[in-house]
C-alpha positions as protocol buffer text, in pm:
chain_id: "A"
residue {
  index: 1
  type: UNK
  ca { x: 0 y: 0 z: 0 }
}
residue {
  index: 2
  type: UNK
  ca { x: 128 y: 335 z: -86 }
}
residue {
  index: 3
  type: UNK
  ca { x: 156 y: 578 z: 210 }
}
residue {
  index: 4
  type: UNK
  ca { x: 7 y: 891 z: 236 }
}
residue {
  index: 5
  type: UNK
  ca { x: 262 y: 1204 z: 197 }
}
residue {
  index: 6
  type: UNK
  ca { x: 383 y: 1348 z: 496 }
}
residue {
  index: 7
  type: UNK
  ca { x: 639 y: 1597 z: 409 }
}
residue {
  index: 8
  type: UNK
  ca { x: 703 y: 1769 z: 88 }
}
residue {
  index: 9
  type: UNK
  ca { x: 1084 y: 1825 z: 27 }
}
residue {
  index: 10
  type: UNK
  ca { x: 1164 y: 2084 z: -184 }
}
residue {
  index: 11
  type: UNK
  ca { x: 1486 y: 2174 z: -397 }
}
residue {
  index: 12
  type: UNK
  ca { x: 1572 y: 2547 z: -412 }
}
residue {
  index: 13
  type: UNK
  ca { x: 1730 y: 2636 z: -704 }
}
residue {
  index: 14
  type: UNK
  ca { x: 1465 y: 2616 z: -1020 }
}
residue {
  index: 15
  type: UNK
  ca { x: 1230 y: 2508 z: -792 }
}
residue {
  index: 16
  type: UNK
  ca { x: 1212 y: 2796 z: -509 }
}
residue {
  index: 17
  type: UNK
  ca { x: 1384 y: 3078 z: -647 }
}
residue {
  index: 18
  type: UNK
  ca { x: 1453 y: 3101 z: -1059 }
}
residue {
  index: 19
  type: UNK
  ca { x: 1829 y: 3053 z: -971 }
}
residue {
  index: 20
  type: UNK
  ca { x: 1951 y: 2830 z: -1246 }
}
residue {
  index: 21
  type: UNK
  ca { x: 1894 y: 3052 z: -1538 }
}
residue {
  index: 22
  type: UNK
  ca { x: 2142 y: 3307 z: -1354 }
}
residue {
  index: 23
  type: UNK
  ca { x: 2386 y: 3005 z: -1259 }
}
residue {
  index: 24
  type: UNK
  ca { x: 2413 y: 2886 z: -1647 }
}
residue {
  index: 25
  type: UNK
  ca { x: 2443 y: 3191 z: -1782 }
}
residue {
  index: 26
  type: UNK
  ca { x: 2734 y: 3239 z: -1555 }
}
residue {
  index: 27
  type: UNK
  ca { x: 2884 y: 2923 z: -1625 }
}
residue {
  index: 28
  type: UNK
  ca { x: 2872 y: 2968 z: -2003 }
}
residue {
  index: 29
  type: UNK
  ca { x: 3054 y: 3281 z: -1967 }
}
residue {
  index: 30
  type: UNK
  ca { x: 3308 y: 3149 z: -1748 }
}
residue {
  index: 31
  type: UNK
  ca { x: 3352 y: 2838 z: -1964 }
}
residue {
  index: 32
  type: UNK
  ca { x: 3422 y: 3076 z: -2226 }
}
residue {
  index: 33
  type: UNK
  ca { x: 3674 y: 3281 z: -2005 }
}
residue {
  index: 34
  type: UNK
  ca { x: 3861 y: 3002 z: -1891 }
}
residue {
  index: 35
  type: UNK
  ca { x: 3889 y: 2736 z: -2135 }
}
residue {
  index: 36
  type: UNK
  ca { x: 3620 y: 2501 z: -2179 }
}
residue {
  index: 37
  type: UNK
  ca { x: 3302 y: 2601 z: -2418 }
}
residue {
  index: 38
  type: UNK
  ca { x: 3018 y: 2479 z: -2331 }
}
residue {
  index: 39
  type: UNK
  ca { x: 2652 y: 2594 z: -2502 }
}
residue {
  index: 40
  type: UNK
  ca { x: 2332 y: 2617 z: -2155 }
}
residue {
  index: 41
  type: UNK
  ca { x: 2234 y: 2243 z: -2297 }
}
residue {
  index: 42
  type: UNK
  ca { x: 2596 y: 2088 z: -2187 }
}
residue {
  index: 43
  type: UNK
  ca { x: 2541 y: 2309 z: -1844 }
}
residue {
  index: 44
  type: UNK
  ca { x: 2252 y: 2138 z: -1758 }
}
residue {
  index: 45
  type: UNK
  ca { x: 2338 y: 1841 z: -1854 }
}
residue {
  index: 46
  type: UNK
  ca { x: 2701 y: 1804 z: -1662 }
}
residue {
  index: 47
  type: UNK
  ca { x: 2591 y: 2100 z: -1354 }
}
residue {
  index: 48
  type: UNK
  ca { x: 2225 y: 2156 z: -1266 }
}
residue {
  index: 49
  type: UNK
  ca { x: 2140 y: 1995 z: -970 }
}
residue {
  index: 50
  type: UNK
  ca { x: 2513 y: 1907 z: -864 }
}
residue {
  index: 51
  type: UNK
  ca { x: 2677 y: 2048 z: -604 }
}
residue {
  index: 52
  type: UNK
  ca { x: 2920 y: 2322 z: -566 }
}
residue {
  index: 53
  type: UNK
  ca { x: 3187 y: 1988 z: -463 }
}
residue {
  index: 54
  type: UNK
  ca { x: 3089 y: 1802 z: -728 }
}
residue {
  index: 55
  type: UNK
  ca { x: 3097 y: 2111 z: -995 }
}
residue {
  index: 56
  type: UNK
  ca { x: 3486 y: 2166 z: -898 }
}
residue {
  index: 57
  type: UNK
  ca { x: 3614 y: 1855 z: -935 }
}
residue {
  index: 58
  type: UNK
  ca { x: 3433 y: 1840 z: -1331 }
}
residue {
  index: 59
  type: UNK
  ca { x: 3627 y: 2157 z: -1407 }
}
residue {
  index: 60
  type: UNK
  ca { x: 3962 y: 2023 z: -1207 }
}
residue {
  index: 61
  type: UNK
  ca { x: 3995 y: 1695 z: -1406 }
}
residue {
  index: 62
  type: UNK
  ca { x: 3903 y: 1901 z: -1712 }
}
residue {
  index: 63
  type: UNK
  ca { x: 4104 y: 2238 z: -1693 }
}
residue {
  index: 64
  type: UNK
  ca { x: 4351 y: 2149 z: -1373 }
}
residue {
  index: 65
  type: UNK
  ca { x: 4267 y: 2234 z: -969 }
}
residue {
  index: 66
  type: UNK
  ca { x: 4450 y: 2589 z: -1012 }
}
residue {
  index: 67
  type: UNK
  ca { x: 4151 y: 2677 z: -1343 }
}
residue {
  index: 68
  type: UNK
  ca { x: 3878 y: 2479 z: -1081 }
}
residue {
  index: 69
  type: UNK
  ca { x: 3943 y: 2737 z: -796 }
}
residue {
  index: 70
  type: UNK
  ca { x: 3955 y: 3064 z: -1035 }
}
residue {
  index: 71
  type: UNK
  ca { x: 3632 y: 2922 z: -1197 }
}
residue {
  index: 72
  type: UNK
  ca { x: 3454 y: 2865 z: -854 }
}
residue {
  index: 73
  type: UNK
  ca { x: 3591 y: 3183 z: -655 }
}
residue {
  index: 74
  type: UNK
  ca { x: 3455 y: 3370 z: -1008 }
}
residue {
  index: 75
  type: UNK
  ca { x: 3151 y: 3186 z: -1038 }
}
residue {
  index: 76
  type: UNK
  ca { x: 3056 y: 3277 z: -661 }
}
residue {
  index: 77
  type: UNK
  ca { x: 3081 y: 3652 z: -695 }
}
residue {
  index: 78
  type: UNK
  ca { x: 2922 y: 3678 z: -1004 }
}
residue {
  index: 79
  type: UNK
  ca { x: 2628 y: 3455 z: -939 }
}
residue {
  index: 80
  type: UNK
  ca { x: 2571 y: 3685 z: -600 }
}
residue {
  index: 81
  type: UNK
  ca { x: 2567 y: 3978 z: -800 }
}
residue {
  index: 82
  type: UNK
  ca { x: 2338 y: 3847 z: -1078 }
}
residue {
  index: 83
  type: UNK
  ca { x: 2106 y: 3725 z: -803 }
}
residue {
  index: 84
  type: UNK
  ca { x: 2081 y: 4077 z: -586 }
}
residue {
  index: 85
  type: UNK
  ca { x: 2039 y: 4244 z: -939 }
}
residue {
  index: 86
  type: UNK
  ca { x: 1772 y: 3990 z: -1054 }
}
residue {
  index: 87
  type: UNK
  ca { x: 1668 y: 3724 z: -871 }
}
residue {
  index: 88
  type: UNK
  ca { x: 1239 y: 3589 z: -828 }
}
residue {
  index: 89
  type: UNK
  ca { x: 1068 y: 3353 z: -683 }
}
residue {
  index: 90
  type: UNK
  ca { x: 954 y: 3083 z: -953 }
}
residue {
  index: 91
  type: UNK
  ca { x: 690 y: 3137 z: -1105 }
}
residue {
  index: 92
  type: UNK
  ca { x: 345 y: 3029 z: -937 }
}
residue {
  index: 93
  type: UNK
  ca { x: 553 y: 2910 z: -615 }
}
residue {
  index: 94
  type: UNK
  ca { x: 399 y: 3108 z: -372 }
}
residue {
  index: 95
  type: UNK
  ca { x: 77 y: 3037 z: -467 }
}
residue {
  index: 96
  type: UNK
  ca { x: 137 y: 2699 z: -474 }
}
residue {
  index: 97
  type: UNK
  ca { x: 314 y: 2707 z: -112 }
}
residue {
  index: 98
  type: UNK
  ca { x: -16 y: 2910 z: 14 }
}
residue {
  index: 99
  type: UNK
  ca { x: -204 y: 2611 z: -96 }
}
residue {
  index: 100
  type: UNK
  ca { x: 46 y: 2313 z: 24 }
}
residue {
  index: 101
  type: UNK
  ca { x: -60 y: 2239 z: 429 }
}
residue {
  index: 102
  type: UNK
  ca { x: 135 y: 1947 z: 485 }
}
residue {
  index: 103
  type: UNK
  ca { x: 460 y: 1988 z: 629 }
}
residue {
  index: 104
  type: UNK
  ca { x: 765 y: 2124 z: 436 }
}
residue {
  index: 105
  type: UNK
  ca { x: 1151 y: 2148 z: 434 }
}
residue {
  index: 106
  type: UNK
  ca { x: 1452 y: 2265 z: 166 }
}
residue {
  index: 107
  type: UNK
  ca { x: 1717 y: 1985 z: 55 }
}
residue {
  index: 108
  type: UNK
  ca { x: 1957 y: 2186 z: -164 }
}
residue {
  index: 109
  type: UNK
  ca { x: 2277 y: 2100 z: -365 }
}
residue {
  index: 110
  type: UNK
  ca { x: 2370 y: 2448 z: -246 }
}
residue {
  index: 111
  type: UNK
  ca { x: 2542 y: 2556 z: 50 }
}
residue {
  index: 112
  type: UNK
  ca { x: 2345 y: 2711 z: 368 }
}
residue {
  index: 113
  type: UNK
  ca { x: 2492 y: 3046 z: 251 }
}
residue {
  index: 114
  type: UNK
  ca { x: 2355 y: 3067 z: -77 }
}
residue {
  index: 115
  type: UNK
  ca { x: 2029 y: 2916 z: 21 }
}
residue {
  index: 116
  type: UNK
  ca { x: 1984 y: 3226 z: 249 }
}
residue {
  index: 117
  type: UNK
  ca { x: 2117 y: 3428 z: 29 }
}
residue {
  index: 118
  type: UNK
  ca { x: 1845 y: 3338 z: -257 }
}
residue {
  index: 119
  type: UNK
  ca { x: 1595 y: 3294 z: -44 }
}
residue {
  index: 120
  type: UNK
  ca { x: 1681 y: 3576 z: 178 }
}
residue {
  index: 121
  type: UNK
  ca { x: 1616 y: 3768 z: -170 }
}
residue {
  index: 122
  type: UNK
  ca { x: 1302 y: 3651 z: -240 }
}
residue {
  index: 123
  type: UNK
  ca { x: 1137 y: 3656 z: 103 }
}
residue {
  index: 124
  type: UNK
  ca { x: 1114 y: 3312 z: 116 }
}
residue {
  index: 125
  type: UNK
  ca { x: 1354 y: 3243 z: 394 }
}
residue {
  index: 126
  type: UNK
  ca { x: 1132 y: 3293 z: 693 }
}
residue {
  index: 127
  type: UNK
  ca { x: 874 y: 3030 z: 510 }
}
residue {
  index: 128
  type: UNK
  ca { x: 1149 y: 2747 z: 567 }
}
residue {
  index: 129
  type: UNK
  ca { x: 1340 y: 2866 z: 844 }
}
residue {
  index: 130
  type: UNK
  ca { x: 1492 y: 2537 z: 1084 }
}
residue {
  index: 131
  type: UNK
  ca { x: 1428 y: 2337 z: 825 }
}
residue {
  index: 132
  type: UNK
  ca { x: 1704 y: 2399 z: 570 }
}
residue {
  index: 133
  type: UNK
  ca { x: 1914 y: 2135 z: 480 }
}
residue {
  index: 134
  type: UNK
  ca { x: 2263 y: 2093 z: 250 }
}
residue {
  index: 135
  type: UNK
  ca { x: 2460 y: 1857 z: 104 }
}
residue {
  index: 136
  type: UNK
  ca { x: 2727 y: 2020 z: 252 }
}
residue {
  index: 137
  type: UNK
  ca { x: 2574 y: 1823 z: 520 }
}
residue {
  index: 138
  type: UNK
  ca { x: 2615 y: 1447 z: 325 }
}
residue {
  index: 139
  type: UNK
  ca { x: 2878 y: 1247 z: 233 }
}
residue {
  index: 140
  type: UNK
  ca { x: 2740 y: 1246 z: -139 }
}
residue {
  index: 141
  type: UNK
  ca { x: 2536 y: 1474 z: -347 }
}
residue {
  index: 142
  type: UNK
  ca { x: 2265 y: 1415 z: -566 }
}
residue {
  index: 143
  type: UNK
  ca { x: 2177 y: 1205 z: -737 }
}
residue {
  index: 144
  type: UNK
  ca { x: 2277 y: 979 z: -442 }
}
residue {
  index: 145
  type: UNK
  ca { x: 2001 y: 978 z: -200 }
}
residue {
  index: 146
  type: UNK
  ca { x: 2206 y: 1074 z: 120 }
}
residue {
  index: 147
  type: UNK
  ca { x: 2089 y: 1431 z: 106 }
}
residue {
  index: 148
  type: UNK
  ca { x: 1707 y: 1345 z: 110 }
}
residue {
  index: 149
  type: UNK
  ca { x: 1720 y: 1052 z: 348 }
}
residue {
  index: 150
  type: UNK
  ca { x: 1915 y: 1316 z: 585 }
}
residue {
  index: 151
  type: UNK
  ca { x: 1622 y: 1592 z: 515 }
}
residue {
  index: 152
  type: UNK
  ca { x: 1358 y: 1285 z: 640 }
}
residue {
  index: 153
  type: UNK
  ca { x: 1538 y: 1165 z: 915 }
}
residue {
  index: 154
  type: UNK
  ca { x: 1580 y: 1526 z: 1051 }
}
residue {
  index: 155
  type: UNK
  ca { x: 1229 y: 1594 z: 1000 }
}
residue {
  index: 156
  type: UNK
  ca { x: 1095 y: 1261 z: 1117 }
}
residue {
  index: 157
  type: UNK
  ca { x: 915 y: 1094 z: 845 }
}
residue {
  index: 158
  type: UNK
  ca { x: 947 y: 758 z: 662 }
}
residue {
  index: 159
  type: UNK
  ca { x: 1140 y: 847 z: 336 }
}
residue {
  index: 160
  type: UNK
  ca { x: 821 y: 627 z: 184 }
}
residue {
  index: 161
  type: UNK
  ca { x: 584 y: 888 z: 309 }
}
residue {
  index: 162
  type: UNK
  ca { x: 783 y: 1196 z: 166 }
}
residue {
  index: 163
  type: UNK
  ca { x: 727 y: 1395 z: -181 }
}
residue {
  index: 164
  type: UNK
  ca { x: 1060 y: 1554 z: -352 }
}
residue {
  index: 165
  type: UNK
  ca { x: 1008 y: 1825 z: -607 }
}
residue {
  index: 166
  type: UNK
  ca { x: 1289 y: 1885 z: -797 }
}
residue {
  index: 167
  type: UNK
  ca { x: 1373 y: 2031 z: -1150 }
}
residue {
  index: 168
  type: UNK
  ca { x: 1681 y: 1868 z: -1221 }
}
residue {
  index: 169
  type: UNK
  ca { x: 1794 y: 1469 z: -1340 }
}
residue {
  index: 170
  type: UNK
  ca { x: 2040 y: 1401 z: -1058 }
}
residue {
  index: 171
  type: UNK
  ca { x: 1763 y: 1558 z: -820 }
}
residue {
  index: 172
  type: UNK
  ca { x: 1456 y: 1330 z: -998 }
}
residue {
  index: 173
  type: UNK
  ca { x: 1737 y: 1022 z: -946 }
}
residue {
  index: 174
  type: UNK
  ca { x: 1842 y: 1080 z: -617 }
}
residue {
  index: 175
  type: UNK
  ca { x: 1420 y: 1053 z: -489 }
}
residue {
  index: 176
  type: UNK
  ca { x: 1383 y: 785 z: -674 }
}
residue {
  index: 177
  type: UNK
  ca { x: 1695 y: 660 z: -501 }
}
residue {
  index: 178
  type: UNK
  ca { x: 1585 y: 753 z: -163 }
}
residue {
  index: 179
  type: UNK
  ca { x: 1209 y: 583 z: -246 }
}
residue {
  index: 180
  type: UNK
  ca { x: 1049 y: 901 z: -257 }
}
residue {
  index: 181
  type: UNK
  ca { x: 752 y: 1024 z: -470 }
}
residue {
  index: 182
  type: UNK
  ca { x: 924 y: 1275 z: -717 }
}
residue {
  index: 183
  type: UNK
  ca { x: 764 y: 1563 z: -887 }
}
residue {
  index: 184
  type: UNK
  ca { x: 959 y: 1708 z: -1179 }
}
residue {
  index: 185
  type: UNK
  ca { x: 945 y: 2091 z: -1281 }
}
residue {
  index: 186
  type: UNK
  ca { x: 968 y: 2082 z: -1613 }
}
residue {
  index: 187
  type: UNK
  ca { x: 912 y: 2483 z: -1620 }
}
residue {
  index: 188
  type: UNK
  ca { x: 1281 y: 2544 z: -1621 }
}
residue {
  index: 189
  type: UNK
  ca { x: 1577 y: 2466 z: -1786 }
}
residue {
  index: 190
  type: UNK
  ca { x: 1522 y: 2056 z: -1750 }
}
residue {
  index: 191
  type: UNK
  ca { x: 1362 y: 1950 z: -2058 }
}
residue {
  index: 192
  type: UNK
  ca { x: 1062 y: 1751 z: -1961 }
}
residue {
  index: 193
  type: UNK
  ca { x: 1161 y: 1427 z: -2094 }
}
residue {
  index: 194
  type: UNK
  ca { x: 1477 y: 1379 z: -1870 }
}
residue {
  index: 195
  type: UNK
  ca { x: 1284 y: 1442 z: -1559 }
}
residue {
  index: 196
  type: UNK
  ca { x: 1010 y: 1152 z: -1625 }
}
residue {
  index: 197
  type: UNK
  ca { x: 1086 y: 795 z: -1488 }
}
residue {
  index: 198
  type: UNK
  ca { x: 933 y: 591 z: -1209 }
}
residue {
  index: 199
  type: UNK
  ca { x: 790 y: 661 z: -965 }
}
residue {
  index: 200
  type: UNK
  ca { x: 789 y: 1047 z: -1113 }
}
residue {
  index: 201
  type: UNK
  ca { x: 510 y: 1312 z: -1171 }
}
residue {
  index: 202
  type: UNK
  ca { x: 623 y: 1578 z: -1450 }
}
residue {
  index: 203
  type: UNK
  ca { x: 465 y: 1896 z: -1421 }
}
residue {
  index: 204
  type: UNK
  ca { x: 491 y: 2249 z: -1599 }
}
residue {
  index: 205
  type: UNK
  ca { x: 345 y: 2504 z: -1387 }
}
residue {
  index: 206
  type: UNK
  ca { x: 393 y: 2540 z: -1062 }
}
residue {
  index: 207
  type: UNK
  ca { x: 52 y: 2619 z: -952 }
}
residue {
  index: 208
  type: UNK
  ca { x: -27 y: 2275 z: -1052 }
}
residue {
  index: 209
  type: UNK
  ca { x: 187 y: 2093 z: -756 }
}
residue {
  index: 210
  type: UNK
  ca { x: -61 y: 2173 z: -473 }
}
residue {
  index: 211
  type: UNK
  ca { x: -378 y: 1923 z: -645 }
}
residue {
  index: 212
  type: UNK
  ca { x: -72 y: 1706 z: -807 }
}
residue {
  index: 213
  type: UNK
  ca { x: 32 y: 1593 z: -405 }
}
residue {
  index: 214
  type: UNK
  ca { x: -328 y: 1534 z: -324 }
}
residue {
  index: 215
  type: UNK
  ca { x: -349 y: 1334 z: -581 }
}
residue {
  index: 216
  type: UNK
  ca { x: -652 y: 1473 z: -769 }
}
């Protein structure tokens, strides 16, 4: 018997705050800069969803540790600046959290810094305050499922009775990994088609997600 959802986990960049348009349009510059071209379609492919850890060590074996810290320290700044010039909620989200009464929490690639950071800038901190968690925190990053289990344990639930939504592959894998219930945003950057897969609701808009985890 399938259990009934208890907690909704939710990613936060793409799926809280439109973050990951900023971070590949930074990355394709700095690809550019630095040595290794790559078009928004090999960014999301090889970085969305990954974690800051797991980003360096793609541009280390590629360009050498010295071009992997230049690329990160550069990446850092200018993604902070692009986000205090620019950065929203996504679109529909805080409808959709208005609507959602179950229980929530953030699991994030990102580091506790950026998340309040982004969603310091949105006003979306307060929302998910205590309940915030990294995978600076984990051994291993999406899409292993450490990070999610880690968010359920710490909030109490049976990783069968939890709901991820995420908007990236290695985020869609690591619920599934974790034997979550997965909703993929397919409203970003992710095309549709490499969010779907067991176990896996794809969804464009995200005013749809409240009636999508009630199941009607």
């Amino acid at each position: 018997m399938i259990k009934p959802i208890e907690l909704v986990i939710f990613d936060c960049d793409g799926v809280l705050v439109d973050s990951e348009r900023i971070a590949a349009r930074v990355q394709v510059a700095l690809g550019a800069e630095l040595g290794w071209p790559l078009t928004e379609e090999e960014v999301v492919d090889r970085f969305i969803g990954r974690s800051h850890a797991a980003i360096r060590e793609q541009v280390a074996a590629r360009l050498g540790e010295e071009t992997a810290a230049i690329w990160s320290e550069r990446f850092e700044q200018r993604h902070r600046e692009a986000v205090d010039a620019d950065l929203a909620a996504v679109d529909g989200l805080p409808e959709a959290l208005a609507a959602i009464t179950l229980p929530t929490c953030v699991a994030s690639s990102g580091s506790h810094d950026k998340m309040r950071h982004t969603l310091g800038r949105t006003g979306l901190y307060d929302h998910f305050a205590g309940r915030i968690h990294s995978a600076t925190e984990v051994s291993r990053g999406k899409p292993a499922p450490d990070l999610f289990l880690h968010a359920a344990r710490s909030m109490g639930v049976d990783p069968a009775a939890c709901a991820v939504v995420e908007d990236s592959r290695p985020g869609v894998e690591a619920a599934r990994a974790a034997g979550m219930r997965a909703f993929g945003y397919a409203g970003g950057l992710t095309p549709a088609e490499r969010l779907a897969g067991p176990g896996t609701t794809v969804f464009h808009d995200m005013r749809e997600l409240p009636a999508l985890i009630l199941g009607r």
